[in-house]
Amino acid sequence: MSKRNGWLLGILGAALVVLSQSMFLVHQTQTGIVLELGKPVGGAKEPGLHFKKPFIQSATVFDARILEHNSQPREILTEDKKAMLLDNFSKWRIVDPLQYYRTVNNERAATARLDDIIYAQLRVALGRYTLQEIVSQKRPQIMAEVLARSDELIREYGIELVDVRIKRTDLPAENERAIFGRMRAERERQAKQYRSEGQEEAAKIKSMADRDRALLLAEAEREAQVLRGQGDAESTRIFGEALKTSPDFYTFKRSLEAYEKSLAGSTRVILTPDSEFLRHFR
């Protein structure tokens, strides 16, 4: 290799080193900043190829996606002075990379600051409610309050808090027994109340059914009497018309009634064959 070619290779190598120190790449899931002597300069860098001053400036990138953080359990007191062991699950993301770098610098410090802020707000929020309210009905309202207030406070670190949830709630053993006893007493009281209300409702329904039954029977008896009266009247009318049509039928009927009364039982009657009483047997 000639001396001239050696110089050319040296210049080309130096140019490649300078060029590599002048460019940096930010991926689609990242955001970046440029540092000059350890201090951020310029604005946040969007995904793409960017340039900086070689050897003087450096680049650092952060994850721009929504990140998840599981906190360690901590003890919190409720309004009725009951201790709770709870942890939380949060989602967050970097919205201001420059502020994020100046204040917390890295993810470990950021999650530590998240823990401090979220637990502080949980203590404030849970301290306004009793343990029973927290367990049974107030949790959504409490978490909404904690999320809003924590997000407001964490913004100064260039972070947006997307969501906060209480993942698990444990009670010390003595609290669990006391709570269980109160919940059991409350359930028994509700069960007794429901049974009493059920019995009262059953008595009302039975009373109404008895009243309806009595009304139906009375109405049926009234209709029966009306029909019976109408039937008797119709029978009397038909019988009267039959007598008018055939007087012999009346005589025949009266004779049958006389036979029935006279010949009933062991009565003995002596009559001549030509007796008028026996004329219907001839």
mmCIF file of C-alpha atoms in Angstrom:
data_model
loop_
_atom_site.group_PDB
_atom_site.id
_atom_site.type_symbol
_atom_site.label_atom_id
_atom_site.label_comp_id
_atom_site.label_asym_id
_atom_site.label_seq_id
_atom_site.Cartn_x
_atom_site.Cartn_y
_atom_site.Cartn_z
ATOM 1 C CA MET A 1 0.000 0.000 0.000
ATOM 2 C CA SER A 2 1.327 3.365 -0.998
ATOM 3 C CA LYS A 3 1.648 6.263 1.401
ATOM 4 C CA ARG A 4 -1.112 8.108 -0.438
ATOM 5 C CA ASN A 5 -3.583 5.252 -0.062
ATOM 6 C CA GLY A 6 -2.750 4.988 3.613
ATOM 7 C CA TRP A 7 -3.677 8.640 4.126
ATOM 8 C CA LEU A 8 -6.939 8.150 2.230
ATOM 9 C CA LEU A 9 -7.899 5.168 4.380
ATOM 10 C CA GLY A 10 -7.089 7.100 7.508
ATOM 11 C CA ILE A 11 -9.205 10.064 6.417
ATOM 12 C CA LEU A 12 -12.094 7.757 5.467
ATOM 13 C CA GLY A 13 -11.947 5.986 8.835
ATOM 14 C CA ALA A 14 -11.906 9.295 10.690
ATOM 15 C CA ALA A 15 -14.878 10.491 8.630
ATOM 16 C CA LEU A 16 -16.854 7.350 9.525
ATOM 17 C CA VAL A 17 -16.121 7.811 13.222
ATOM 18 C CA VAL A 18 -17.194 11.450 13.090
ATOM 19 C CA LEU A 19 -20.332 10.520 11.153
ATOM 20 C CA SER A 20 -21.275 7.761 13.623
ATOM 21 C CA GLN A 21 -20.826 10.240 16.477
ATOM 22 C CA SER A 22 -23.022 12.754 14.676
ATOM 23 C CA MET A 23 -26.128 10.581 14.152
ATOM 24 C CA PHE A 24 -28.476 8.651 16.412
ATOM 25 C CA LEU A 25 -31.700 6.742 15.774
ATOM 26 C CA VAL A 26 -34.930 6.960 17.791
ATOM 27 C CA HIS A 27 -37.229 3.956 17.292
ATOM 28 C CA GLN A 28 -40.999 4.075 16.937
ATOM 29 C CA THR A 29 -41.577 3.124 20.594
ATOM 30 C CA GLN A 30 -39.048 5.636 21.940
ATOM 31 C CA THR A 31 -38.483 9.307 22.512
ATOM 32 C CA GLY A 32 -35.034 10.876 22.834
ATOM 33 C CA ILE A 33 -33.114 13.895 24.037
ATOM 34 C CA VAL A 34 -29.652 15.325 23.335
ATOM 35 C CA LEU A 35 -27.240 16.002 26.203
ATOM 36 C CA GLU A 36 -24.359 18.437 26.104
ATOM 37 C CA LEU A 37 -21.961 18.080 28.989
ATOM 38 C CA GLY A 38 -24.654 16.165 30.846
ATOM 39 C CA LYS A 39 -27.373 18.800 30.384
ATOM 40 C CA PRO A 40 -30.310 18.411 27.981
ATOM 41 C CA VAL A 41 -30.360 20.746 25.024
ATOM 42 C CA GLY A 42 -32.992 21.226 22.338
ATOM 43 C CA GLY A 43 -36.389 19.587 22.423
ATOM 44 C CA ALA A 44 -37.603 16.011 22.599
ATOM 45 C CA LYS A 45 -36.749 13.918 19.563
ATOM 46 C CA GLU A 46 -39.481 12.075 17.717
ATOM 47 C CA PRO A 47 -38.864 8.634 16.132
ATOM 48 C CA GLY A 48 -36.407 8.864 13.219
ATOM 49 C CA LEU A 49 -32.789 9.722 12.413
ATOM 50 C CA HIS A 50 -31.312 12.754 14.220
ATOM 51 C CA PHE A 51 -27.974 14.563 14.306
ATOM 52 C CA LYS A 52 -25.870 15.989 17.124
ATOM 53 C CA LYS A 53 -22.444 17.508 17.690
ATOM 54 C CA PRO A 54 -19.849 14.727 17.633
ATOM 55 C CA PHE A 55 -17.929 14.034 20.862
ATOM 56 C CA ILE A 56 -19.515 17.037 22.626
ATOM 57 C CA GLN A 57 -23.093 15.903 22.682
ATOM 58 C CA SER A 58 -24.621 12.520 23.497
ATOM 59 C CA ALA A 59 -28.118 11.113 23.038
ATOM 60 C CA THR A 60 -30.326 9.137 25.354
ATOM 61 C CA VAL A 61 -33.701 7.560 24.630
ATOM 62 C CA PHE A 62 -36.677 6.585 26.789
ATOM 63 C CA ASP A 63 -39.555 4.200 26.287
ATOM 64 C CA ALA A 64 -42.521 6.238 25.028
ATOM 65 C CA ARG A 65 -45.099 3.461 25.555
ATOM 66 C CA ILE A 66 -47.479 3.091 28.508
ATOM 67 C CA LEU A 67 -45.513 1.348 31.247
ATOM 68 C CA GLU A 68 -46.806 -0.778 34.118
ATOM 69 C CA HIS A 69 -45.694 -0.739 37.738
ATOM 70 C CA ASN A 70 -46.573 -3.094 40.596
ATOM 71 C CA SER A 71 -45.919 -1.552 43.979
ATOM 72 C CA GLN A 72 -44.923 -3.307 47.181
ATOM 73 C CA PRO A 73 -47.652 -3.582 49.896
ATOM 74 C CA ARG A 74 -47.808 -0.847 52.524
ATOM 75 C CA GLU A 75 -49.916 -0.335 55.642
ATOM 76 C CA ILE A 76 -52.634 2.340 55.604
ATOM 77 C CA LEU A 77 -55.067 3.424 58.340
ATOM 78 C CA THR A 78 -58.764 3.972 57.700
ATOM 79 C CA GLU A 79 -61.020 6.548 59.325
ATOM 80 C CA ASP A 80 -62.029 4.069 62.044
ATOM 81 C CA LYS A 81 -58.323 3.434 62.785
ATOM 82 C CA LYS A 82 -58.202 0.009 61.134
ATOM 83 C CA ALA A 83 -54.925 -1.027 59.528
ATOM 84 C CA MET A 84 -54.947 -2.309 55.958
ATOM 85 C CA LEU A 85 -52.163 -3.863 53.937
ATOM 86 C CA LEU A 86 -52.626 -2.984 50.287
ATOM 87 C CA ASP A 87 -50.629 -2.674 47.102
ATOM 88 C CA ASN A 88 -51.464 -1.003 43.826
ATOM 89 C CA PHE A 89 -51.019 -1.394 40.118
ATOM 90 C CA SER A 90 -50.396 1.703 38.012
ATOM 91 C CA LYS A 91 -49.904 2.588 34.345
ATOM 92 C CA TRP A 92 -47.826 5.601 33.357
ATOM 93 C CA ARG A 93 -45.883 7.115 30.492
ATOM 94 C CA ILE A 94 -43.325 9.812 29.804
ATOM 95 C CA VAL A 95 -44.909 12.912 28.271
ATOM 96 C CA ASP A 96 -42.053 15.407 28.736
ATOM 97 C CA PRO A 97 -38.653 13.686 28.237
ATOM 98 C CA LEU A 98 -36.627 16.788 29.137
ATOM 99 C CA GLN A 99 -38.459 17.307 32.423
ATOM 100 C CA TYR A 100 -38.330 13.578 33.091
ATOM 101 C CA TYR A 101 -34.544 13.570 32.666
ATOM 102 C CA ARG A 102 -34.004 16.686 34.795
ATOM 103 C CA THR A 103 -36.175 15.423 37.706
ATOM 104 C CA VAL A 104 -36.035 11.618 37.939
ATOM 105 C CA ASN A 105 -33.597 10.675 35.166
ATOM 106 C CA ASN A 106 -34.496 6.958 34.992
ATOM 107 C CA GLU A 107 -37.341 4.462 35.394
ATOM 108 C CA ARG A 108 -36.275 3.249 38.828
ATOM 109 C CA ALA A 109 -36.385 6.738 40.284
ATOM 110 C CA ALA A 110 -39.638 7.450 38.444
ATOM 111 C CA THR A 111 -41.437 4.400 39.918
ATOM 112 C CA ALA A 112 -40.102 5.264 43.377
ATOM 113 C CA ARG A 113 -41.627 8.737 43.011
ATOM 114 C CA LEU A 114 -44.862 7.180 41.754
ATOM 115 C CA ASP A 115 -45.018 4.962 44.846
ATOM 116 C CA ASP A 116 -44.510 7.932 47.156
ATOM 117 C CA ILE A 117 -47.198 10.040 45.503
ATOM 118 C CA ILE A 118 -49.790 7.300 45.033
ATOM 119 C CA TYR A 119 -49.471 5.941 48.583
ATOM 120 C CA ALA A 120 -49.636 9.452 49.994
ATOM 121 C CA GLN A 121 -52.896 10.062 48.131
ATOM 122 C CA LEU A 122 -54.227 6.654 49.142
ATOM 123 C CA ARG A 123 -53.592 7.502 52.794
ATOM 124 C CA VAL A 124 -55.436 10.796 52.403
ATOM 125 C CA ALA A 125 -58.371 9.240 50.541
ATOM 126 C CA LEU A 126 -58.753 6.060 52.598
ATOM 127 C CA GLY A 127 -58.426 8.043 55.811
ATOM 128 C CA ARG A 128 -61.794 9.652 55.081
ATOM 129 C CA TYR A 129 -63.702 6.368 54.969
ATOM 130 C CA THR A 130 -64.326 3.441 57.301
ATOM 131 C CA LEU A 131 -62.993 0.002 56.499
ATOM 132 C CA GLN A 132 -66.460 -1.304 55.663
ATOM 133 C CA GLU A 133 -67.107 1.571 53.241
ATOM 134 C CA ILE A 134 -63.780 0.943 51.519
ATOM 135 C CA VAL A 135 -64.380 -2.783 51.137
ATOM 136 C CA SER A 136 -68.040 -2.668 50.145
ATOM 137 C CA GLN A 137 -68.908 0.483 48.197
ATOM 138 C CA LYS A 138 -66.444 3.362 48.038
ATOM 139 C CA ARG A 139 -63.483 1.835 46.192
ATOM 140 C CA PRO A 140 -64.322 3.184 42.680
ATOM 141 C CA GLN A 141 -64.828 6.690 44.050
ATOM 142 C CA ILE A 142 -61.607 6.495 46.075
ATOM 143 C CA MET A 143 -59.542 5.279 43.116
ATOM 144 C CA ALA A 144 -60.922 8.052 40.905
ATOM 145 C CA GLU A 145 -59.873 10.626 43.518
ATOM 146 C CA VAL A 146 -56.414 9.060 43.899
ATOM 147 C CA LEU A 147 -55.843 8.908 40.146
ATOM 148 C CA ALA A 148 -56.824 12.543 39.579
ATOM 149 C CA ARG A 149 -54.739 13.907 42.440
ATOM 150 C CA SER A 150 -51.682 11.677 41.790
ATOM 151 C CA ASP A 151 -51.671 12.537 38.088
ATOM 152 C CA GLU A 152 -51.718 16.224 38.957
ATOM 153 C CA LEU A 153 -48.712 15.839 41.263
ATOM 154 C CA ILE A 154 -46.651 13.539 39.004
ATOM 155 C CA ARG A 155 -46.920 15.903 36.023
ATOM 156 C CA GLU A 156 -44.058 18.028 37.349
ATOM 157 C CA TYR A 157 -41.775 15.042 36.676
ATOM 158 C CA GLY A 158 -42.754 14.845 33.007
ATOM 159 C CA ILE A 159 -44.969 11.805 33.646
ATOM 160 C CA GLU A 160 -48.648 11.165 32.975
ATOM 161 C CA LEU A 161 -50.429 8.709 35.266
ATOM 162 C CA VAL A 162 -52.890 6.733 33.145
ATOM 163 C CA ASP A 163 -54.489 4.419 35.701
ATOM 164 C CA VAL A 164 -54.250 3.296 39.325
ATOM 165 C CA ARG A 165 -55.916 0.234 40.820
ATOM 166 C CA ILE A 166 -55.771 -1.412 44.219
ATOM 167 C CA LYS A 167 -54.655 -4.920 43.359
ATOM 168 C CA ARG A 168 -54.970 -6.637 46.728
ATOM 169 C CA THR A 169 -56.208 -5.649 50.173
ATOM 170 C CA ASP A 170 -55.262 -7.637 53.264
ATOM 171 C CA LEU A 171 -56.139 -7.106 56.873
ATOM 172 C CA PRO A 172 -54.120 -7.953 59.971
ATOM 173 C CA ALA A 173 -55.448 -11.106 61.659
ATOM 174 C CA GLU A 174 -57.162 -9.276 64.537
ATOM 175 C CA ASN A 175 -58.855 -6.896 62.114
ATOM 176 C CA GLU A 176 -60.028 -9.778 59.938
ATOM 177 C CA ARG A 177 -61.733 -11.447 62.890
ATOM 178 C CA ALA A 178 -63.388 -8.215 63.981
ATOM 179 C CA ILE A 179 -64.535 -7.384 60.467
ATOM 180 C CA PHE A 180 -65.785 -10.911 59.904
ATOM 181 C CA GLY A 181 -67.776 -10.743 63.134
ATOM 182 C CA ARG A 182 -69.380 -7.431 62.175
ATOM 183 C CA MET A 183 -70.132 -8.578 58.652
ATOM 184 C CA ARG A 184 -71.665 -11.789 59.971
ATOM 185 C CA ALA A 185 -73.826 -9.860 62.449
ATOM 186 C CA GLU A 186 -74.886 -7.496 59.683
ATOM 187 C CA ARG A 187 -75.807 -10.370 57.362
ATOM 188 C CA GLU A 188 -77.783 -12.051 60.138
ATOM 189 C CA ARG A 189 -79.607 -8.806 60.824
ATOM 190 C CA GLN A 190 -80.455 -8.439 57.139
ATOM 191 C CA ALA A 191 -81.581 -12.071 56.942
ATOM 192 C CA LYS A 192 -83.843 -11.576 59.964
ATOM 193 C CA GLN A 193 -85.261 -8.419 58.433
ATOM 194 C CA TYR A 194 -85.891 -10.153 55.102
ATOM 195 C CA ARG A 195 -87.614 -13.094 56.842
ATOM 196 C CA SER A 196 -89.819 -10.683 58.806
ATOM 197 C CA GLU A 197 -90.720 -8.766 55.654
ATOM 198 C CA GLY A 198 -91.418 -12.041 53.854
ATOM 199 C CA GLN A 199 -93.711 -13.264 56.590
ATOM 200 C CA GLU A 200 -95.533 -9.937 56.634
ATOM 201 C CA GLU A 201 -95.963 -10.071 52.864
ATOM 202 C CA ALA A 202 -97.159 -13.687 53.058
ATOM 203 C CA ALA A 203 -99.762 -12.714 55.673
ATOM 204 C CA LYS A 204 -101.001 -9.901 53.415
ATOM 205 C CA ILE A 205 -101.247 -12.218 50.413
ATOM 206 C CA LYS A 206 -103.071 -14.895 52.442
ATOM 207 C CA SER A 207 -105.490 -12.322 53.836
ATOM 208 C CA MET A 208 -106.249 -11.021 50.330
ATOM 209 C CA ALA A 209 -106.681 -14.585 49.047
ATOM 210 C CA ASP A 210 -109.133 -15.403 51.891
ATOM 211 C CA ARG A 211 -111.074 -12.226 51.186
ATOM 212 C CA ASP A 212 -111.249 -13.015 47.458
ATOM 213 C CA ARG A 213 -112.348 -16.585 48.250
ATOM 214 C CA ALA A 214 -115.135 -15.342 50.526
ATOM 215 C CA LEU A 215 -116.283 -12.856 47.878
ATOM 216 C CA LEU A 216 -116.281 -15.538 45.166
ATOM 217 C CA LEU A 217 -118.255 -17.984 47.343
ATOM 218 C CA ALA A 218 -120.786 -15.301 48.262
ATOM 219 C CA GLU A 219 -121.187 -14.312 44.636
ATOM 220 C CA ALA A 220 -121.539 -17.953 43.593
ATOM 221 C CA GLU A 221 -124.164 -18.586 46.297
ATOM 222 C CA ARG A 222 -126.076 -15.511 45.206
ATOM 223 C CA GLU A 223 -126.040 -16.595 41.584
ATOM 224 C CA ALA A 224 -127.071 -20.145 42.643
ATOM 225 C CA GLN A 225 -130.028 -18.809 44.587
ATOM 226 C CA VAL A 226 -131.088 -16.659 41.646
ATOM 227 C CA LEU A 227 -130.858 -19.632 39.274
ATOM 228 C CA ARG A 228 -132.629 -21.875 41.752
ATOM 229 C CA GLY A 229 -135.458 -19.340 42.078
ATOM 230 C CA GLN A 230 -135.671 -18.977 38.312
ATOM 231 C CA GLY A 231 -135.745 -22.778 37.966
ATOM 232 C CA ASP A 232 -138.531 -23.124 40.536
ATOM 233 C CA ALA A 233 -140.525 -20.394 38.830
ATOM 234 C CA GLU A 234 -140.024 -22.058 35.460
ATOM 235 C CA SER A 235 -141.004 -25.435 36.908
ATOM 236 C CA THR A 236 -144.152 -23.962 38.434
ATOM 237 C CA ARG A 237 -145.024 -22.262 35.167
ATOM 238 C CA ILE A 238 -144.560 -25.438 33.126
ATOM 239 C CA PHE A 239 -146.571 -27.461 35.636
ATOM 240 C CA GLY A 240 -149.377 -24.909 35.563
ATOM 241 C CA GLU A 241 -149.454 -24.919 31.779
ATOM 242 C CA ALA A 242 -149.515 -28.746 31.806
ATOM 243 C CA LEU A 243 -152.501 -28.750 34.150
ATOM 244 C CA LYS A 244 -154.364 -26.275 31.956
ATOM 245 C CA THR A 245 -153.661 -28.377 28.899
ATOM 246 C CA SER A 246 -154.631 -31.720 30.474
ATOM 247 C CA PRO A 247 -156.860 -31.789 33.662
ATOM 248 C CA ASP A 248 -156.586 -35.608 33.658
ATOM 249 C CA PHE A 249 -152.874 -35.281 34.178
ATOM 250 C CA TYR A 250 -153.561 -33.372 37.397
ATOM 251 C CA THR A 251 -155.913 -36.132 38.543
ATOM 252 C CA PHE A 252 -153.328 -38.767 37.650
ATOM 253 C CA LYS A 253 -150.574 -36.934 39.536
ATOM 254 C CA ARG A 254 -152.714 -36.447 42.617
ATOM 255 C CA SER A 255 -153.594 -40.150 42.536
ATOM 256 C CA LEU A 256 -149.938 -41.131 42.397
ATOM 257 C CA GLU A 257 -149.244 -38.894 45.398
ATOM 258 C CA ALA A 258 -152.155 -40.545 47.247
ATOM 259 C CA TYR A 259 -150.807 -44.014 46.381
ATOM 260 C CA GLU A 260 -147.380 -43.057 47.635
ATOM 261 C CA LYS A 261 -148.699 -41.812 50.969
ATOM 262 C CA SER A 262 -151.333 -44.524 51.495
ATOM 263 C CA LEU A 263 -149.275 -47.556 50.436
ATOM 264 C CA ALA A 264 -146.006 -46.578 52.099
ATOM 265 C CA GLY A 265 -144.458 -48.888 54.697
ATOM 266 C CA SER A 266 -146.544 -51.707 56.225
ATOM 267 C CA THR A 267 -149.922 -49.998 55.854
ATOM 268 C CA ARG A 268 -152.617 -52.428 54.895
ATOM 269 C CA VAL A 269 -155.633 -51.168 52.839
ATOM 270 C CA ILE A 270 -158.627 -53.240 51.854
ATOM 271 C CA LEU A 271 -160.494 -52.043 48.766
ATOM 272 C CA THR A 272 -162.999 -53.556 46.363
ATOM 273 C CA PRO A 273 -161.825 -54.103 42.764
ATOM 274 C CA ASP A 274 -164.209 -51.492 41.485
ATOM 275 C CA SER A 275 -163.029 -48.865 43.950
ATOM 276 C CA GLU A 276 -162.536 -45.460 42.397
ATOM 277 C CA PHE A 277 -159.207 -45.248 44.271
ATOM 278 C CA LEU A 278 -157.813 -48.016 42.083
ATOM 279 C CA ARG A 279 -159.137 -46.856 38.781
ATOM 280 C CA HIS A 280 -155.637 -46.142 37.454
ATOM 281 C CA PHE A 281 -154.656 -49.810 38.037
ATOM 282 C CA ARG A 282 -157.427 -51.089 35.877
#
